[in-house]
PDB file of C-alpha atoms in Angstrom:
ATOM      1  CA  MET A 103     146.586  52.347  60.139  1.00  0.00           C
ATOM      2  CA  LYS A 104     145.576  52.703  63.332  1.00  0.00           C
ATOM      3  CA  LYS A 105     142.497  54.573  63.965  1.00  0.00           C
ATOM      4  CA  LYS A 106     143.069  57.200  66.714  1.00  0.00           C
ATOM      5  CA  LEU A 107     140.068  58.979  68.491  1.00  0.00           C
ATOM      6  CA  LEU A 108     140.689  62.236  70.974  1.00  0.00           C
ATOM      7  CA  PHE A 109     137.770  62.296  73.924  1.00  0.00           C
ATOM      8  CA  LEU A 110     137.435  65.798  75.108  1.00  0.00           C
ATOM      9  CA  ASP A 111     135.293  67.542  77.463  1.00  0.00           C
ATOM     10  CA  PHE A 112     133.925  70.912  77.360  1.00  0.00           C
ATOM     11  CA  ASP A 113     133.378  72.752  80.567  1.00  0.00           C
ATOM     12  CA  GLY A 114     136.406  73.455  82.216  1.00  0.00           C
ATOM     13  CA  VAL A 115     139.290  71.863  79.037  1.00  0.00           C
ATOM     14  CA  LEU A 116     137.407  74.326  76.352  1.00  0.00           C
ATOM     15  CA  PHE A 117     135.140  77.280  77.931  1.00  0.00           C
ATOM     16  CA  ASP A 118     135.910  78.831  80.770  1.00  0.00           C
ATOM     17  CA  THR A 119     131.779  77.923  81.562  1.00  0.00           C
ATOM     18  CA  LEU A 120     132.301  79.013  85.425  1.00  0.00           C
ATOM     19  CA  LYS A 121     130.207  82.039  85.219  1.00  0.00           C
ATOM     20  CA  GLU A 122     127.773  80.878  83.803  1.00  0.00           C
ATOM     21  CA  VAL A 123     126.925  77.566  86.187  1.00  0.00           C
ATOM     22  CA  TYR A 124     127.705  80.013  89.312  1.00  0.00           C
ATOM     23  CA  LEU A 125     125.020  83.340  87.857  1.00  0.00           C
ATOM     24  CA  VAL A 126     122.790  80.196  87.821  1.00  0.00           C
ATOM     25  CA  ASN A 127     122.555  78.370  90.168  1.00  0.00           C
ATOM     26  CA  ARG A 128     123.119  81.418  92.654  1.00  0.00           C
ATOM     27  CA  PHE A 129     119.893  82.807  91.219  1.00  0.00           C
ATOM     28  CA  HIS A 130     117.869  79.314  91.463  1.00  0.00           C
ATOM     29  CA  TYR A 131     119.475  79.492  95.003  1.00  0.00           C
ATOM     30  CA  SER A 132     118.997  83.117  96.669  1.00  0.00           C
ATOM     31  CA  GLY A 133     117.157  84.239  94.132  1.00  0.00           C
ATOM     32  CA  ILE A 134     119.499  86.899  93.106  1.00  0.00           C
ATOM     33  CA  ASP A 135     119.133  88.437  89.227  1.00  0.00           C
ATOM     34  CA  LEU A 136     121.086  86.895  87.077  1.00  0.00           C
ATOM     35  CA  PHE A 137     123.305  90.527  86.049  1.00  0.00           C
ATOM     36  CA  GLU A 138     123.915  91.042  89.601  1.00  0.00           C
ATOM     37  CA  LYS A 139     127.552  92.217  90.479  1.00  0.00           C
ATOM     38  CA  ILE A 140     129.609  88.713  91.132  1.00  0.00           C
ATOM     39  CA  ASP A 141     130.489  88.244  94.770  1.00  0.00           C
ATOM     40  CA  GLU A 142     134.001  88.233  94.196  1.00  0.00           C
ATOM     41  CA  LYS A 143     134.802  86.454  97.487  1.00  0.00           C
ATOM     42  CA  GLU A 144     131.968  83.787  97.205  1.00  0.00           C
ATOM     43  CA  TYR A 145     132.769  83.069  93.698  1.00  0.00           C
ATOM     44  CA  GLU A 146     136.562  82.703  94.442  1.00  0.00           C
ATOM     45  CA  LEU A 147     134.916  79.476  96.987  1.00  0.00           C
ATOM     46  CA  TYR A 148     132.897  78.777  94.651  1.00  0.00           C
ATOM     47  CA  SER A 149     135.408  78.089  92.285  1.00  0.00           C
ATOM     48  CA  LYS A 150     138.040  76.539  94.840  1.00  0.00           C
ATOM     49  CA  TYR A 151     135.403  73.985  95.603  1.00  0.00           C
ATOM     50  CA  LYS A 152     133.707  73.160  91.988  1.00  0.00           C
ATOM     51  CA  PHE A 153     135.620  70.216  91.405  1.00  0.00           C
ATOM     52  CA  LEU A 154     133.040  67.928  93.936  1.00  0.00           C
ATOM     53  CA  VAL A 155     130.227  68.841  91.371  1.00  0.00           C
ATOM     54  CA  TYR A 156     130.421  66.397  88.059  1.00  0.00           C
ATOM     55  CA  ASN A 157     126.554  65.923  87.557  1.00  0.00           C
ATOM     56  CA  ILE A 158     124.327  68.963  87.270  1.00  0.00           C
ATOM     57  CA  TRP A 159     122.324  67.057  90.363  1.00  0.00           C
ATOM     58  CA  MET A 160     125.522  67.284  92.434  1.00  0.00           C
ATOM     59  CA  PHE A 161     124.565  72.118  92.720  1.00  0.00           C
ATOM     60  CA  HIS A 162     121.158  70.645  94.559  1.00  0.00           C
ATOM     61  CA  TYR A 163     123.741  69.449  98.060  1.00  0.00           C
ATOM     62  CA  PHE A 164     126.889  72.029  96.793  1.00  0.00           C
ATOM     63  CA  ASN A 165     124.758  75.501  96.472  1.00  0.00           C
ATOM     64  CA  PRO A 166     123.336  75.756  99.773  1.00  0.00           C
ATOM     65  CA  LEU A 167     127.378  75.102 101.458  1.00  0.00           C
ATOM     66  CA  ILE A 168     128.402  77.985  99.665  1.00  0.00           C
ATOM     67  CA  PHE A 169     125.602  80.862  98.634  1.00  0.00           C
ATOM     68  CA  ASP A 170     124.768  80.113 102.785  1.00  0.00           C
ATOM     69  CA  LYS A 171     128.494  80.579 104.123  1.00  0.00           C
ATOM     70  CA  VAL A 172     128.622  77.692 105.697  1.00  0.00           C
ATOM     71  CA  PRO A 173     132.430  77.175 107.307  1.00  0.00           C
ATOM     72  CA  GLU A 174     134.657  76.131 104.690  1.00  0.00           C
ATOM     73  CA  ASN A 175     136.398  73.778 106.856  1.00  0.00           C
ATOM     74  CA  GLU A 176     132.990  71.673 107.041  1.00  0.00           C
ATOM     75  CA  ILE A 177     132.275  72.526 102.880  1.00  0.00           C
ATOM     76  CA  ILE A 178     133.504  68.757 102.021  1.00  0.00           C
ATOM     77  CA  ARG A 179     132.213  66.915 104.849  1.00  0.00           C
ATOM     78  CA  ARG A 180     129.191  68.193 105.047  1.00  0.00           C
ATOM     79  CA  TYR A 181     128.832  67.435 100.990  1.00  0.00           C
ATOM     80  CA  LYS A 182     129.701  64.330 101.072  1.00  0.00           C
ATOM     81  CA  ASN A 183     127.123  63.587 104.169  1.00  0.00           C
ATOM     82  CA  ALA A 184     124.665  65.215 102.148  1.00  0.00           C
ATOM     83  CA  LEU A 185     125.210  62.578  98.914  1.00  0.00           C
ATOM     84  CA  GLU A 186     124.916  59.947 101.436  1.00  0.00           C
ATOM     85  CA  ASN A 187     121.772  61.015 102.319  1.00  0.00           C
ATOM     86  CA  ARG A 188     119.717  61.866  98.288  1.00  0.00           C
ATOM     87  CA  ASP A 189     116.263  62.974  97.297  1.00  0.00           C
ATOM     88  CA  LEU A 190     115.806  61.568  94.068  1.00  0.00           C
ATOM     89  CA  LYS A 191     112.745  63.823  93.135  1.00  0.00           C
ATOM     90  CA  ALA A 192     114.806  67.047  94.561  1.00  0.00           C
ATOM     91  CA  GLU A 193     117.583  66.109  92.325  1.00  0.00           C
ATOM     92  CA  GLU A 194     115.583  65.692  89.221  1.00  0.00           C
ATOM     93  CA  LYS A 195     113.229  69.081  89.981  1.00  0.00           C
ATOM     94  CA  PHE A 196     116.126  70.632  90.691  1.00  0.00           C
ATOM     95  CA  CYS A 197     117.755  69.921  87.458  1.00  0.00           C
ATOM     96  CA  GLN A 198     114.301  70.377  85.496  1.00  0.00           C
ATOM     97  CA  GLU A 199     114.329  74.194  87.161  1.00  0.00           C
ATOM     98  CA  PHE A 200     118.724  74.903  86.457  1.00  0.00           C
ATOM     99  CA  LEU A 201     118.055  73.863  82.720  1.00  0.00           C
ATOM    100  CA  ALA A 202     114.373  75.976  82.493  1.00  0.00           C
ATOM    101  CA  ILE A 203     116.646  78.923  84.040  1.00  0.00           C
ATOM    102  CA  ARG A 204     119.822  78.178  81.616  1.00  0.00           C
ATOM    103  CA  THR A 205     117.478  78.176  78.213  1.00  0.00           C
ATOM    104  CA  ASN A 206     115.609  80.854  79.444  1.00  0.00           C
ATOM    105  CA  LEU A 207     119.209  82.825  79.863  1.00  0.00           C
ATOM    106  CA  VAL A 208     119.769  81.714  76.565  1.00  0.00           C
ATOM    107  CA  LYS A 209     116.865  82.366  74.585  1.00  0.00           C
ATOM    108  CA  ASN A 210     116.323  86.106  76.156  1.00  0.00           C
ATOM    109  CA  HIS A 211     119.874  87.200  76.676  1.00  0.00           C
ATOM    110  CA  TYR A 212     121.634  86.286  74.424  1.00  0.00           C
ATOM    111  CA  ASP A 213     124.670  88.371  73.870  1.00  0.00           C
ATOM    112  CA  PHE A 214     124.835  88.569  78.083  1.00  0.00           C
ATOM    113  CA  TRP A 215     125.221  84.837  77.774  1.00  0.00           C
ATOM    114  CA  LYS A 216     128.067  84.036  75.594  1.00  0.00           C
ATOM    115  CA  ASN A 217     129.888  86.457  76.795  1.00  0.00           C
ATOM    116  CA  LEU A 218     129.935  84.780  80.440  1.00  0.00           C
ATOM    117  CA  GLU A 219     131.156  81.485  78.497  1.00  0.00           C
ATOM    118  CA  THR A 220     135.190  82.328  77.080  1.00  0.00           C
ATOM    119  CA  PRO A 221     137.297  79.595  75.190  1.00  0.00           C
ATOM    120  CA  TYR A 222     141.048  78.622  76.997  1.00  0.00           C
ATOM    121  CA  ASP A 223     143.596  78.394  74.332  1.00  0.00           C
ATOM    122  CA  PHE A 224     144.052  74.828  74.445  1.00  0.00           C
ATOM    123  CA  PHE A 225     139.993  75.450  72.353  1.00  0.00           C
ATOM    124  CA  PHE A 226     142.096  77.197  69.479  1.00  0.00           C
ATOM    125  CA  GLY A 227     144.640  74.645  69.141  1.00  0.00           C
ATOM    126  CA  ILE A 228     141.971  71.855  69.592  1.00  0.00           C
ATOM    127  CA  LYS A 229     140.671  73.461  66.897  1.00  0.00           C
ATOM    128  CA  GLU A 230     143.861  73.104  64.143  1.00  0.00           C
ATOM    129  CA  LEU A 231     144.123  69.796  64.841  1.00  0.00           C
ATOM    130  CA  ALA A 232     140.722  69.087  63.702  1.00  0.00           C
ATOM    131  CA  GLN A 233     141.267  70.647  60.406  1.00  0.00           C
ATOM    132  CA  LYS A 234     143.449  67.885  59.859  1.00  0.00           C
ATOM    133  CA  ASN A 235     140.973  65.833  59.998  1.00  0.00           C
ATOM    134  CA  ASN A 236     141.723  63.798  63.040  1.00  0.00           C
ATOM    135  CA  GLU A 237     139.108  63.018  64.816  1.00  0.00           C
ATOM    136  CA  ILE A 238     137.784  64.451  67.456  1.00  0.00           C
ATOM    137  CA  VAL A 239     134.452  63.754  69.979  1.00  0.00           C
ATOM    138  CA  ILE A 240     133.018  65.638  72.388  1.00  0.00           C
ATOM    139  CA  ILE A 241     131.459  64.150  75.480  1.00  0.00           C
ATOM    140  CA  SER A 242     129.787  66.484  77.689  1.00  0.00           C
ATOM    141  CA  LYS A 243     126.822  66.717  80.407  1.00  0.00           C
ATOM    142  CA  LYS A 244     126.048  70.073  78.774  1.00  0.00           C
ATOM    143  CA  ASN A 245     123.460  70.391  76.698  1.00  0.00           C
ATOM    144  CA  LYS A 246     124.093  69.491  72.543  1.00  0.00           C
ATOM    145  CA  THR A 247     122.875  72.879  71.274  1.00  0.00           C
ATOM    146  CA  ALA A 248     125.167  75.180  73.910  1.00  0.00           C
ATOM    147  CA  ILE A 249     128.033  73.473  72.682  1.00  0.00           C
ATOM    148  CA  ILE A 250     127.821  73.161  69.454  1.00  0.00           C
ATOM    149  CA  GLU A 251     126.805  77.078  69.655  1.00  0.00           C
ATOM    150  CA  ARG A 252     129.355  77.885  71.159  1.00  0.00           C
ATOM    151  CA  PHE A 253     132.367  76.230  68.742  1.00  0.00           C
ATOM    152  CA  GLU A 254     130.333  78.190  65.439  1.00  0.00           C
ATOM    153  CA  SER A 255     130.561  80.776  67.382  1.00  0.00           C
ATOM    154  CA  HIS A 256     134.162  80.738  67.699  1.00  0.00           C
ATOM    155  CA  GLY A 257     134.229  79.142  63.247  1.00  0.00           C
ATOM    156  CA  PHE A 258     134.334  75.846  64.799  1.00  0.00           C
ATOM    157  CA  LYS A 259     132.174  73.502  62.844  1.00  0.00           C
ATOM    158  CA  ILE A 260     131.765  70.562  64.489  1.00  0.00           C
ATOM    159  CA  ASP A 261     129.460  67.659  63.255  1.00  0.00           C
ATOM    160  CA  SER A 262     126.491  67.350  65.511  1.00  0.00           C
ATOM    161  CA  SER A 263     127.432  63.571  65.611  1.00  0.00           C
ATOM    162  CA  LYS A 264     130.707  63.951  67.519  1.00  0.00           C
ATOM    163  CA  VAL A 265     128.672  65.614  70.285  1.00  0.00           C
ATOM    164  CA  ILE A 266     128.164  63.573  72.601  1.00  0.00           C
ATOM    165  CA  ALA A 267     125.988  65.796  75.436  1.00  0.00           C
ATOM    166  CA  ARG A 268     124.115  65.321  78.026  1.00  0.00           C
ATOM    167  CA  GLU A 269     121.226  63.744  76.586  1.00  0.00           C
ATOM    168  CA  ILE A 270     122.936  60.874  75.298  1.00  0.00           C
ATOM    169  CA  LEU A 271     125.236  60.372  78.221  1.00  0.00           C
ATOM    170  CA  ALA A 272     121.791  60.220  80.755  1.00  0.00           C
ATOM    171  CA  ASP A 273     121.417  56.820  78.944  1.00  0.00           C
ATOM    172  CA  TYR A 274     125.549  55.487  80.014  1.00  0.00           C
ATOM    173  CA  SER A 275     126.840  54.794  83.553  1.00  0.00           C
ATOM    174  CA  SER A 276     129.123  56.951  83.391  1.00  0.00           C
ATOM    175  CA  LYS A 277     131.621  58.598  80.235  1.00  0.00           C
ATOM    176  CA  GLY A 278     133.904  55.616  80.486  1.00  0.00           C
ATOM    177  CA  GLU A 279     130.893  53.408  79.619  1.00  0.00           C
ATOM    178  CA  PHE A 280     130.056  55.098  77.053  1.00  0.00           C
ATOM    179  CA  MET A 281     133.948  55.812  75.614  1.00  0.00           C
ATOM    180  CA  ASP A 282     134.251  51.922  75.938  1.00  0.00           C
ATOM    181  CA  GLU A 283     130.686  50.952  73.820  1.00  0.00           C
ATOM    182  CA  TYR A 284     132.223  54.256  70.951  1.00  0.00           C
ATOM    183  CA  MET A 285     135.020  52.766  70.471  1.00  0.00           C
ATOM    184  CA  LEU A 286     134.222  48.933  69.718  1.00  0.00           C
ATOM    185  CA  LYS A 287     131.378  50.108  67.826  1.00  0.00           C
ATOM    186  CA  ASN A 288     133.696  52.391  65.655  1.00  0.00           C
ATOM    187  CA  GLY A 289     136.616  50.550  65.684  1.00  0.00           C
ATOM    188  CA  PHE A 290     139.337  52.809  67.171  1.00  0.00           C
ATOM    189  CA  ASN A 291     142.477  51.154  68.365  1.00  0.00           C
ATOM    190  CA  SER A 292     143.237  54.165  70.710  1.00  0.00           C
ATOM    191  CA  ALA A 293     142.598  57.513  72.516  1.00  0.00           C
ATOM    192  CA  ILE A 294     143.011  59.861  74.325  1.00  0.00           C
ATOM    193  CA  PHE A 295     140.369  61.502  76.961  1.00  0.00           C
ATOM    194  CA  VAL A 296     140.845  64.897  78.446  1.00  0.00           C
ATOM    195  CA  ASP A 297     138.778  65.857  81.237  1.00  0.00           C
ATOM    196  CA  ASP A 298     139.006  68.701  84.190  1.00  0.00           C
ATOM    197  CA  ASN A 299     137.797  65.911  86.553  1.00  0.00           C
ATOM    198  CA  GLN A 300     139.518  63.486  88.620  1.00  0.00           C
ATOM    199  CA  ASN A 301     136.021  61.190  88.644  1.00  0.00           C
ATOM    200  CA  ASN A 302     135.010  61.674  85.346  1.00  0.00           C
ATOM    201  CA  LEU A 303     138.871  60.315  84.716  1.00  0.00           C
ATOM    202  CA  LYS A 304     138.054  57.151  86.988  1.00  0.00           C
ATOM    203  CA  THR A 305     135.618  55.724  85.182  1.00  0.00           C
ATOM    204  CA  ASN A 306     137.946  55.046  82.291  1.00  0.00           C
ATOM    205  CA  THR A 307     139.695  51.592  83.260  1.00  0.00           C
ATOM    206  CA  ASN A 308     139.792  50.299  78.954  1.00  0.00           C
ATOM    207  CA  PRO A 309     144.287  50.539  78.897  1.00  0.00           C
ATOM    208  CA  LYS A 310     143.211  51.507  74.868  1.00  0.00           C
ATOM    209  CA  ILE A 311     142.411  54.711  76.561  1.00  0.00           C
ATOM    210  CA  LYS A 312     145.122  57.569  78.314  1.00  0.00           C
ATOM    211  CA  ASN A 313     143.598  59.844  80.914  1.00  0.00           C
ATOM    212  CA  ILE A 314     144.552  63.816  80.581  1.00  0.00           C
ATOM    213  CA  LEU A 315     143.700  65.423  83.509  1.00  0.00           C
ATOM    214  CA  ALA A 316     143.143  69.857  82.543  1.00  0.00           C
ATOM    215  CA  LEU A 317     144.718  71.620  85.645  1.00  0.00           C
ATOM    216  CA  TRP A 318     143.693  74.911  84.219  1.00  0.00           C
ATOM    217  CA  GLY A 319     139.733  73.973  84.431  1.00  0.00           C
ATOM    218  CA  ASN A 320     138.188  73.101  87.315  1.00  0.00           C
ATOM    219  CA  SER A 321     140.962  70.442  88.904  1.00  0.00           C
ATOM    220  CA  GLU A 322     140.777  69.461  92.727  1.00  0.00           C
ATOM    221  CA  PRO A 323     143.699  71.268  94.309  1.00  0.00           C
ATOM    222  CA  ASP A 324     147.196  69.566  94.612  1.00  0.00           C
ATOM    223  CA  SER A 325     146.570  67.081  91.463  1.00  0.00           C
ATOM    224  CA  VAL A 326     149.193  65.983  89.333  1.00  0.00           C
ATOM    225  CA  GLY A 327     148.394  66.841  85.462  1.00  0.00           C
ATOM    226  CA  TYR A 328     148.988  68.812  82.590  1.00  0.00           C
ATOM    227  CA  THR A 329     148.835  72.219  81.035  1.00  0.00           C
ATOM    228  CA  GLN A 330     147.367  73.606  78.185  1.00  0.00           C
ATOM    229  CA  LYS A 331     150.579  73.445  76.539  1.00  0.00           C
ATOM    230  CA  GLU A 332     151.860  70.088  77.626  1.00  0.00           C
ATOM    231  CA  ALA A 333     148.250  68.611  77.233  1.00  0.00           C
ATOM    232  CA  LEU A 334     148.542  69.894  73.404  1.00  0.00           C
ATOM    233  CA  ASP A 335     152.063  68.980  72.641  1.00  0.00           C
ATOM    234  CA  GLU A 336     151.095  65.613  74.088  1.00  0.00           C
ATOM    235  CA  ILE A 337     148.005  65.211  71.783  1.00  0.00           C
ATOM    236  CA  ASN A 338     149.897  66.368  68.450  1.00  0.00           C
ATOM    237  CA  ASP A 339     152.368  63.860  69.577  1.00  0.00           C
ATOM    238  CA  TYR A 340     149.873  61.137  69.485  1.00  0.00           C
ATOM    239  CA  PHE A 341     148.066  61.494  66.344  1.00  0.00           C
ATOM    240  CA  ASN A 342     151.417  62.235  64.498  1.00  0.00           C
ATOM    241  CA  SER A 343     153.131  59.078  65.955  1.00  0.00           C
ATOM    242  CA  LYS A 344     152.343  56.171  63.805  1.00  0.00           C
TER     243      LYS A 344
END
């Protein structure tokens, strides 16, 4: 019997987490209180170009472009230029500070924090699939504890060993590298990988793993991918086929 597996990103695939990311980054960069009203125009721009960021350290270069109100036609050029002139020490410092702000938010303002992240309909479809004992692994650069808490707050009890978060992925060059190792080590014949960022999907070069781009997340404009329903239909067909 074929062993089948589903790899799922978290942010932008299972949950809409952009508000939390925006508020934490705005506070870090501009010092604006986390509870201050969202600037809708700024938030719209943040959402539009969020596809450029797929690692926490990248916000170090992304944030100034949005919060300093760089002309929109300059954002991508300046961002790419920044990535060609990286400051690794500054990135490390940023990541530590970002995570500290988020940790404090969760610890001291839990009710506010939990309402910043909302599950997509796709999440509940996956919850049903999991109840049928299908093999599902979360592969995300988010904090593991936060992911598990999010699942459990919506009645989805997930085995912690199936949550591959930033603590583990930090030891791998990419999600693709981790998935290759996981497939081989656990004897899986095939898999599906769902992510909302093309850069993560491109790290998968394994012909046994099918990529699905989640268009409902923060994918690049004009991308070709799947709606929530299309992705769920594809995944259900995959698990139901012999």
